[in-house]
mmCIF file of C-alpha atoms in Angstrom:
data_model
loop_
_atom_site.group_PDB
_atom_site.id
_atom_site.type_symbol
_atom_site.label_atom_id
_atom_site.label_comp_id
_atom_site.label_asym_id
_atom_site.label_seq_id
_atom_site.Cartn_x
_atom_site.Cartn_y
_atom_site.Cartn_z
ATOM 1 C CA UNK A 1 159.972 58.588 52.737
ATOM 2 C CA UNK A 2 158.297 61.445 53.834
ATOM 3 C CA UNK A 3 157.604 63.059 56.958
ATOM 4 C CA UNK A 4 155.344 66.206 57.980
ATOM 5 C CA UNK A 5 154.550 68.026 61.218
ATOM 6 C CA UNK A 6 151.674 69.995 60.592
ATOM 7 C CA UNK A 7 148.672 71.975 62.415
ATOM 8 C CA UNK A 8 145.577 72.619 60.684
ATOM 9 C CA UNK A 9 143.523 75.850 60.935
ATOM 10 C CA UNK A 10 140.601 73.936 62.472
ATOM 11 C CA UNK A 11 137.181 75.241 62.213
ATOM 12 C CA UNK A 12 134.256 74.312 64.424
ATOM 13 C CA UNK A 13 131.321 74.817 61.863
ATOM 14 C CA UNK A 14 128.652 76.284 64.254
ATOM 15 C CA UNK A 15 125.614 76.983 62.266
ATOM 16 C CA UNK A 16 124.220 80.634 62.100
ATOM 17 C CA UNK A 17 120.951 79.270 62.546
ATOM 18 C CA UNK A 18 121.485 79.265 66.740
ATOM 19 C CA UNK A 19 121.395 83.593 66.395
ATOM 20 C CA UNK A 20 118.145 85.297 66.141
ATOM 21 C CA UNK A 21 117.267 87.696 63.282
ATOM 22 C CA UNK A 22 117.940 90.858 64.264
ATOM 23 C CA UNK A 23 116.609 94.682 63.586
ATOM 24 C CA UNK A 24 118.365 97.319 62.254
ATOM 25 C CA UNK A 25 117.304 101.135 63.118
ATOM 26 C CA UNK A 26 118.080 102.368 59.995
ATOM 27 C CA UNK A 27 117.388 99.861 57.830
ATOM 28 C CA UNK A 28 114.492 98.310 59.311
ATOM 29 C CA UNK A 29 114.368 94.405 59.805
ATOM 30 C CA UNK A 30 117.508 92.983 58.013
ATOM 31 C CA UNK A 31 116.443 89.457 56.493
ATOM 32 C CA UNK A 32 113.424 87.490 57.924
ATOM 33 C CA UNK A 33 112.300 87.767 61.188
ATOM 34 C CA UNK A 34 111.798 83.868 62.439
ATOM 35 C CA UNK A 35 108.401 85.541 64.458
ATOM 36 C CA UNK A 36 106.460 82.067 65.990
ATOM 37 C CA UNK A 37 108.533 79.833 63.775
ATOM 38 C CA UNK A 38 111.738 77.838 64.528
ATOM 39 C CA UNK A 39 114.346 75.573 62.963
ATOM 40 C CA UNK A 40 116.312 73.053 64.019
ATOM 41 C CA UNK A 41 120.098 71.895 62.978
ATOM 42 C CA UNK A 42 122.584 69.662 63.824
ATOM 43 C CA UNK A 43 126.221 71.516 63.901
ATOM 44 C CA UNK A 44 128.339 69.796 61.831
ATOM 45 C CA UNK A 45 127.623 67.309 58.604
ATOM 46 C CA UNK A 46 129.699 65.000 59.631
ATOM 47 C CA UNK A 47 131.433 63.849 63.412
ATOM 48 C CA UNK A 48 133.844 61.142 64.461
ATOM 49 C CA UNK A 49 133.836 60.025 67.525
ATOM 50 C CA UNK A 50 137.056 57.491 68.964
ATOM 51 C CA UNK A 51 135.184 55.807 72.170
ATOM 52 C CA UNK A 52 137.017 54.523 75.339
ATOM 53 C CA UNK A 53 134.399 54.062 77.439
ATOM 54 C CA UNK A 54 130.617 52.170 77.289
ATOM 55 C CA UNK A 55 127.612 54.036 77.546
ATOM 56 C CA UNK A 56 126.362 56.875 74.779
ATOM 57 C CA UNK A 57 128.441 59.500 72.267
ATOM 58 C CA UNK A 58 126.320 63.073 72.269
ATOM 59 C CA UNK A 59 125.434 64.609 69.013
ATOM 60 C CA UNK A 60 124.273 68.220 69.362
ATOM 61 C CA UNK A 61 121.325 69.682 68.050
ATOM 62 C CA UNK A 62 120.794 73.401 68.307
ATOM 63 C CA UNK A 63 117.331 75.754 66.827
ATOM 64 C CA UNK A 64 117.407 78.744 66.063
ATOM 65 C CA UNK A 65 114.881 81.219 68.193
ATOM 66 C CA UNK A 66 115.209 81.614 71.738
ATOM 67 C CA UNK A 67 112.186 83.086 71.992
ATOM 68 C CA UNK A 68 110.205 79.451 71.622
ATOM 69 C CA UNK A 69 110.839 77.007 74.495
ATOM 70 C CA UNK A 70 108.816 74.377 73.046
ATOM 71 C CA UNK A 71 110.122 73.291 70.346
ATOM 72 C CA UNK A 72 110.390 69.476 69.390
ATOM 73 C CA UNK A 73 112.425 67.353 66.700
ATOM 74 C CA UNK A 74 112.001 63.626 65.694
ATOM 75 C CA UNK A 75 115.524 62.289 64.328
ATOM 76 C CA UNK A 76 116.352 58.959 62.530
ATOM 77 C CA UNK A 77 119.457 56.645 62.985
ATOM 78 C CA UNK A 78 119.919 54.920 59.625
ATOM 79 C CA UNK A 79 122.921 52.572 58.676
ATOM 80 C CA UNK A 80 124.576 50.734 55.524
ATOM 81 C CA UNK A 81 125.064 47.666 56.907
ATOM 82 C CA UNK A 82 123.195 45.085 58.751
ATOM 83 C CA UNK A 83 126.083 44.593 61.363
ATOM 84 C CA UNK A 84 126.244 48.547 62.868
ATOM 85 C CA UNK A 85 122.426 48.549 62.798
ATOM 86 C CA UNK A 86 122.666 45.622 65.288
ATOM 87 C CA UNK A 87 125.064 47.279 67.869
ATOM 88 C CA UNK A 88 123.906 51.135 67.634
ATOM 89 C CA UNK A 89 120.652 52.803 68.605
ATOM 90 C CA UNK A 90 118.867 55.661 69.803
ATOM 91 C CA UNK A 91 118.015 56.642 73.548
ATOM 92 C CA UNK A 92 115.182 58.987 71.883
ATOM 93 C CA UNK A 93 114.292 59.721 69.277
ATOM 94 C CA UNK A 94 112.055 62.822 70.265
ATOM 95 C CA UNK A 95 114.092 65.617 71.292
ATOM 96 C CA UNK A 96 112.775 68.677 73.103
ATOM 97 C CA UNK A 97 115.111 71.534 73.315
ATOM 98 C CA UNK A 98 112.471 73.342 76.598
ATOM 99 C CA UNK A 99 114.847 76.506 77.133
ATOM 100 C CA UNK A 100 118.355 75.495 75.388
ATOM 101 C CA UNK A 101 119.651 76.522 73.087
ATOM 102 C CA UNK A 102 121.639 73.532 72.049
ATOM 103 C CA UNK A 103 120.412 69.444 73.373
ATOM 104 C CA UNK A 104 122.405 65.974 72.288
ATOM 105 C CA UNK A 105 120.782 62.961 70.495
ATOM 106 C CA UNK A 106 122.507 59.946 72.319
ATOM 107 C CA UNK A 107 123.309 57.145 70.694
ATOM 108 C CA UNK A 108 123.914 53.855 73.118
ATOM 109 C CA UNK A 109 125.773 50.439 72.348
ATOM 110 C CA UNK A 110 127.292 48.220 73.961
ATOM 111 C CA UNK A 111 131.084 48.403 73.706
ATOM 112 C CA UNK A 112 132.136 44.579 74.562
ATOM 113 C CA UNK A 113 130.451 44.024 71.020
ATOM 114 C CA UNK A 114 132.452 46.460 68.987
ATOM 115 C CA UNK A 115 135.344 45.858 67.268
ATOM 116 C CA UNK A 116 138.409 47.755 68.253
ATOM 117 C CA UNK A 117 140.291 50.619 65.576
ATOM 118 C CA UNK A 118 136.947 49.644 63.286
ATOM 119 C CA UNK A 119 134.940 52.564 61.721
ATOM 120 C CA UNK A 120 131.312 52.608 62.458
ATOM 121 C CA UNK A 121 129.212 54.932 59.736
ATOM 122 C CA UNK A 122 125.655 56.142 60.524
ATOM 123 C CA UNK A 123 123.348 58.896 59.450
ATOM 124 C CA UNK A 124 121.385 60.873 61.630
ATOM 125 C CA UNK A 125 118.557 62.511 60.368
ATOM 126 C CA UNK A 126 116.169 65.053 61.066
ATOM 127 C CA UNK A 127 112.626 63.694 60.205
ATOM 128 C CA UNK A 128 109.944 65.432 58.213
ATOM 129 C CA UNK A 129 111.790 68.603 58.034
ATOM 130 C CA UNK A 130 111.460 70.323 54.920
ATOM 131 C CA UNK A 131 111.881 74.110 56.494
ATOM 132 C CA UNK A 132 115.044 75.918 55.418
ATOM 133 C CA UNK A 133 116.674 78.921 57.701
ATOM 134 C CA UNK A 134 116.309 82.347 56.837
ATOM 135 C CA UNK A 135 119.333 83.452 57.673
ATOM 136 C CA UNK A 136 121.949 80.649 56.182
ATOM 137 C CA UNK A 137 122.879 77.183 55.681
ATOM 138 C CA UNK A 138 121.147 74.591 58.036
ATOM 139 C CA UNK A 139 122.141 70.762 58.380
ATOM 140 C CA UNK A 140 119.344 68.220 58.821
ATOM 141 C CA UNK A 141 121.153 65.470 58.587
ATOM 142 C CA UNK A 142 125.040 64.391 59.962
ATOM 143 C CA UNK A 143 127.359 61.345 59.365
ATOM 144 C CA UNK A 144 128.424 59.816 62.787
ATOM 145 C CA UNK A 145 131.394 57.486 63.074
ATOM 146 C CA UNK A 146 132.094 55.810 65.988
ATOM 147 C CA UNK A 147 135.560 53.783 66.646
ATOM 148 C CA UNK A 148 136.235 52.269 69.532
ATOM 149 C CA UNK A 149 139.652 52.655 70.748
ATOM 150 C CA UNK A 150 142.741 50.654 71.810
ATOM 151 C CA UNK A 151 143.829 50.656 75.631
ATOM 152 C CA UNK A 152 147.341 50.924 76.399
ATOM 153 C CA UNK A 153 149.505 49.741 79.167
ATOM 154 C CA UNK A 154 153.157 51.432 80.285
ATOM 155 C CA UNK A 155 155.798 49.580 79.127
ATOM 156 C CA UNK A 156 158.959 51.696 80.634
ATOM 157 C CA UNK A 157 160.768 54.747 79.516
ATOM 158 C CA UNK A 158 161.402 55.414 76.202
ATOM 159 C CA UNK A 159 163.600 58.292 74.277
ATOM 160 C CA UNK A 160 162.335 61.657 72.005
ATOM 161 C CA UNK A 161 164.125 63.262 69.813
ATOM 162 C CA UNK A 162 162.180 66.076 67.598
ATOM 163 C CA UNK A 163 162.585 68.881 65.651
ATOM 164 C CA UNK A 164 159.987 69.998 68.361
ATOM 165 C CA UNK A 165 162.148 70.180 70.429
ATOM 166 C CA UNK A 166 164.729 71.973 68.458
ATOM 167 C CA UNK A 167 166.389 68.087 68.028
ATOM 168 C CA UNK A 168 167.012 67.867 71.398
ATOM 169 C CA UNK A 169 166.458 64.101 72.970
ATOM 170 C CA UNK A 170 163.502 63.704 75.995
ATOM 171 C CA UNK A 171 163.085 60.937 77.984
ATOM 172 C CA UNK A 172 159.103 59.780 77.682
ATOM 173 C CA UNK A 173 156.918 57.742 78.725
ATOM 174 C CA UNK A 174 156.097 54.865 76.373
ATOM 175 C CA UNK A 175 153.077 52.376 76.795
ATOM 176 C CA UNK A 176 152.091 49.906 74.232
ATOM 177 C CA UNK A 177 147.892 48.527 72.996
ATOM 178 C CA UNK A 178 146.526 45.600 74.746
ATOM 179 C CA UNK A 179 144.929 44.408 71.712
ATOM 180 C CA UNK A 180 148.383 44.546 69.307
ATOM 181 C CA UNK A 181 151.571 44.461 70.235
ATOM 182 C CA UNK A 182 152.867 46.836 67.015
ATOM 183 C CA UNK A 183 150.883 49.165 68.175
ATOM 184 C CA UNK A 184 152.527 52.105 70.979
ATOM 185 C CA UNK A 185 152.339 55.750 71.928
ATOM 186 C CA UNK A 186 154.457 58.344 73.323
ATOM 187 C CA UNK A 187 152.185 59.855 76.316
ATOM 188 C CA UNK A 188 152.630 62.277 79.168
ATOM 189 C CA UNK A 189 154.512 64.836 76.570
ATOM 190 C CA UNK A 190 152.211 66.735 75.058
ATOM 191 C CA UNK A 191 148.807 67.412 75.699
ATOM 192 C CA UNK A 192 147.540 64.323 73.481
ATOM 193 C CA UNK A 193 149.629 60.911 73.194
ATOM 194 C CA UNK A 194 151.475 60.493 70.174
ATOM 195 C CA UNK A 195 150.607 56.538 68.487
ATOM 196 C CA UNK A 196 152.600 55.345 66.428
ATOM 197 C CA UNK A 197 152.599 51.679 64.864
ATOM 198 C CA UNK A 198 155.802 49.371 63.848
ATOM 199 C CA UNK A 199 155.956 46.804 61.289
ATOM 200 C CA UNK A 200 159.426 44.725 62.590
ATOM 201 C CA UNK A 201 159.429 42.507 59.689
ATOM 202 C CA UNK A 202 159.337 45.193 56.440
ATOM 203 C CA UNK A 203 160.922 47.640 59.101
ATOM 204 C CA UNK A 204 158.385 50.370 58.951
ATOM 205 C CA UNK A 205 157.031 52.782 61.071
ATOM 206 C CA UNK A 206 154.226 54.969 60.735
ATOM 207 C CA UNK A 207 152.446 58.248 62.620
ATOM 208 C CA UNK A 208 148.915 58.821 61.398
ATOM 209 C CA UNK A 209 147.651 62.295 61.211
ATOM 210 C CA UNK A 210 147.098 62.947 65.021
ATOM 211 C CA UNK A 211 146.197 66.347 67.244
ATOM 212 C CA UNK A 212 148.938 67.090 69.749
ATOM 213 C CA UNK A 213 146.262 68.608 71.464
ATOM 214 C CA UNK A 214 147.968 71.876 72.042
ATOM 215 C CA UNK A 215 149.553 74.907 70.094
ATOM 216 C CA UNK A 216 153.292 74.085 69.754
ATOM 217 C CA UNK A 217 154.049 76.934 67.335
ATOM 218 C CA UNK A 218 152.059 79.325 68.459
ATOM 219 C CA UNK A 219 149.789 80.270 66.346
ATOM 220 C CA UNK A 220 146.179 80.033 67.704
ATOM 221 C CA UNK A 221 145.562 76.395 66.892
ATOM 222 C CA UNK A 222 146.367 72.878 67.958
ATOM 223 C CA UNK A 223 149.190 71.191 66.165
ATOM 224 C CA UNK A 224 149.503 68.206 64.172
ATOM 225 C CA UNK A 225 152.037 65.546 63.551
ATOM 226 C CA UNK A 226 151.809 63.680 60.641
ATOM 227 C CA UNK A 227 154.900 60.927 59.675
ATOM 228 C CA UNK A 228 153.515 59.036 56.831
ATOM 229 C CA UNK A 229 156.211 56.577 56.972
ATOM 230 C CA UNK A 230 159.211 55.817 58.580
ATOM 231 C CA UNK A 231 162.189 53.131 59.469
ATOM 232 C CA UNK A 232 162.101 50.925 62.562
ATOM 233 C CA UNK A 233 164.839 48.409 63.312
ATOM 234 C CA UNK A 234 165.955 46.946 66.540
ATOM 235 C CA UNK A 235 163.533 49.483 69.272
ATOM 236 C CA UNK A 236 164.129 52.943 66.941
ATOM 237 C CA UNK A 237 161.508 54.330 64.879
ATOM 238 C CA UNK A 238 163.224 56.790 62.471
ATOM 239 C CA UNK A 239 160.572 59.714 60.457
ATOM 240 C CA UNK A 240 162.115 62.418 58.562
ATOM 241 C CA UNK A 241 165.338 62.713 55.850
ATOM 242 C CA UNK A 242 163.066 64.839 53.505
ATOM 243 C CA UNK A 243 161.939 68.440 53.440
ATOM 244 C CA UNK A 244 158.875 69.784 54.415
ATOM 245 C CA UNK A 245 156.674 70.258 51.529
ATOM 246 C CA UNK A 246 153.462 71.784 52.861
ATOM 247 C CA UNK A 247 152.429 75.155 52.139
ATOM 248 C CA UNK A 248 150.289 76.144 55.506
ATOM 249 C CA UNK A 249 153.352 76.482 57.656
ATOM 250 C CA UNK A 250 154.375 80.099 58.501
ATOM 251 C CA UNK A 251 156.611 79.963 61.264
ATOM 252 C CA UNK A 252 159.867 80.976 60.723
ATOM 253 C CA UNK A 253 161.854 77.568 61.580
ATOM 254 C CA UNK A 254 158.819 75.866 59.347
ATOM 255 C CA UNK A 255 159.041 77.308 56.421
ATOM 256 C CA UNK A 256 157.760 75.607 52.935
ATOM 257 C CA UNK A 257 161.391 74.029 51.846
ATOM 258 C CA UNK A 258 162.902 73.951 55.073
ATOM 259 C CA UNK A 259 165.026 70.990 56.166
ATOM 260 C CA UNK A 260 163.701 68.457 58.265
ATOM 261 C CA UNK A 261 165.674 66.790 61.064
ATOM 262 C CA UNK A 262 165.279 63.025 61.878
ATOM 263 C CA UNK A 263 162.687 62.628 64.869
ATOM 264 C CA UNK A 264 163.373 59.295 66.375
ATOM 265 C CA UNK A 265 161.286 57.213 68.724
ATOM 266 C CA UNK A 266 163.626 54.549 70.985
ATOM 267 C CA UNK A 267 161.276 52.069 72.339
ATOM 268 C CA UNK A 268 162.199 50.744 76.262
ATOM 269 C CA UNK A 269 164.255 47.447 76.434
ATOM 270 C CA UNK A 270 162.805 44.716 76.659
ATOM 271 C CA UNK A 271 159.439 46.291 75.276
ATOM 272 C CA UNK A 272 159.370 45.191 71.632
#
């Protein structure tokens, strides 16, 4: 069994390409200057996008010289199956940037006809663009996946006990999915909710990699817990036993080796 709590030095890749080329006095022009010509990126190669809501997810486009307020992209929406093709599509395909610097390609569906907790793949694509940024890496094309998520209902109060919270015990609010009873989360605690999902008859529990949604430790990033398994009998969900075995952690009580205390879940009564 083994258990980690863990935050991740998270990077939001922001291409260089949304900076001009710039001048140097001394040196005189340092790389290419972009002069009439732009280029156009998307931000990221690939995005995931968990959906509660109908309508449209945004996928951001940015170019690179201010100085041109006309410029224009054509993008395609491709898919590997016949199925996603069907549900997901494109409120435009031209996309004018006018005078920002960054714009979003929508993409629109229909969420009564998606399948909940399923993973949606897509490539967007930037069409006949063969140009390549002066001044570093560009993206013309992105994978998009879309999942729609579970709702939840409150179920009643439950109990928290975490090396978090130096192993003290919280009382928390507890609400389980609509669409699967096995299925709960710990909400109102931190800045995300915490899901977790029981198995009652092999009497497993399990905490996918999730984003707490705020820095517990400290350390200029968001945190992570991550239980990869766990027990569950009778309402408690039990993580931890081992020691924590991952070498990113640097504060003090965290240390690579460290011993792990339990950090147990108790469900409400009359909730599972």
């Amino acid at each position: 069994m083994k258990s980690k709590i863990i935050y991740l030095l998270t990077t939001v890749l922001v291409s260089s390409l949304l900076f001009n080329a710039y001048e140097d006095d001394a040196k005189g022009p340092v790389y290419n200057e972009l002069g009439n010509k732009d280029y156009v990126s998307f931000l990221s190669a690939t995005q995931t996008f968990e959906i509660d809501q109908n309508s449209k997810v945004l996928v951001y486009m940015g170019h690179a010289n201010k100085n041109i307020v006309n410029t224009n992209a054509k993008v395609v929406l491709s898919f590997d199956d016949e199925e996603s093709e069907a549900l997901f599509s494109l409120a435009s395909d031209e996309i004018s940037f006018g005078t920002n610097p960054l714009v979003p390609v929508e993409i629109i569906y229909d969420i009564d006809k998606l399948e909940f907790k399923k993973n949606y793949a897509m490539t967007l694509k930037i069409a006949d663009d063969e140009t390549t940024y002066p001044l570093g890496s560009d993206i013309k094309e992105t994978t998009v996946t879309i999942k729609r998520a579970l709702t939840f209902s409150y179920v009643g109060k439950g109990l928290y006990t975490s090396l978090l919270l130096e192993g003290d015990t919280e009382e928390v609010d507890i609400e389980r999915a609509d669409q699967n009873p096995n299925v709960y989360r710990l909400s109102g605690f931190y800045k995300n909710a915490i899901e977790f999902i029981i198995d009652p008859k092999n009497g497993t529990a399990i905490i996918d990699p999730q984003d707490l949604g705020e820095d517990i430790f400290g350390e200029g990033t968001n945190s992570w817990i991550w239980c990869e398994s766990g027990t569950y009998s009778d309402g408690v969900c039990t993580f931890g036993g081992n020691t924590w075995d991952n070498a990113w952690f640097t504060d003090d009580a965290l240390e690579a080796g460290a011993p792990m205390e339990n950090e147990v879940i108790v469900l409400p009564p009359d909730s599972y």
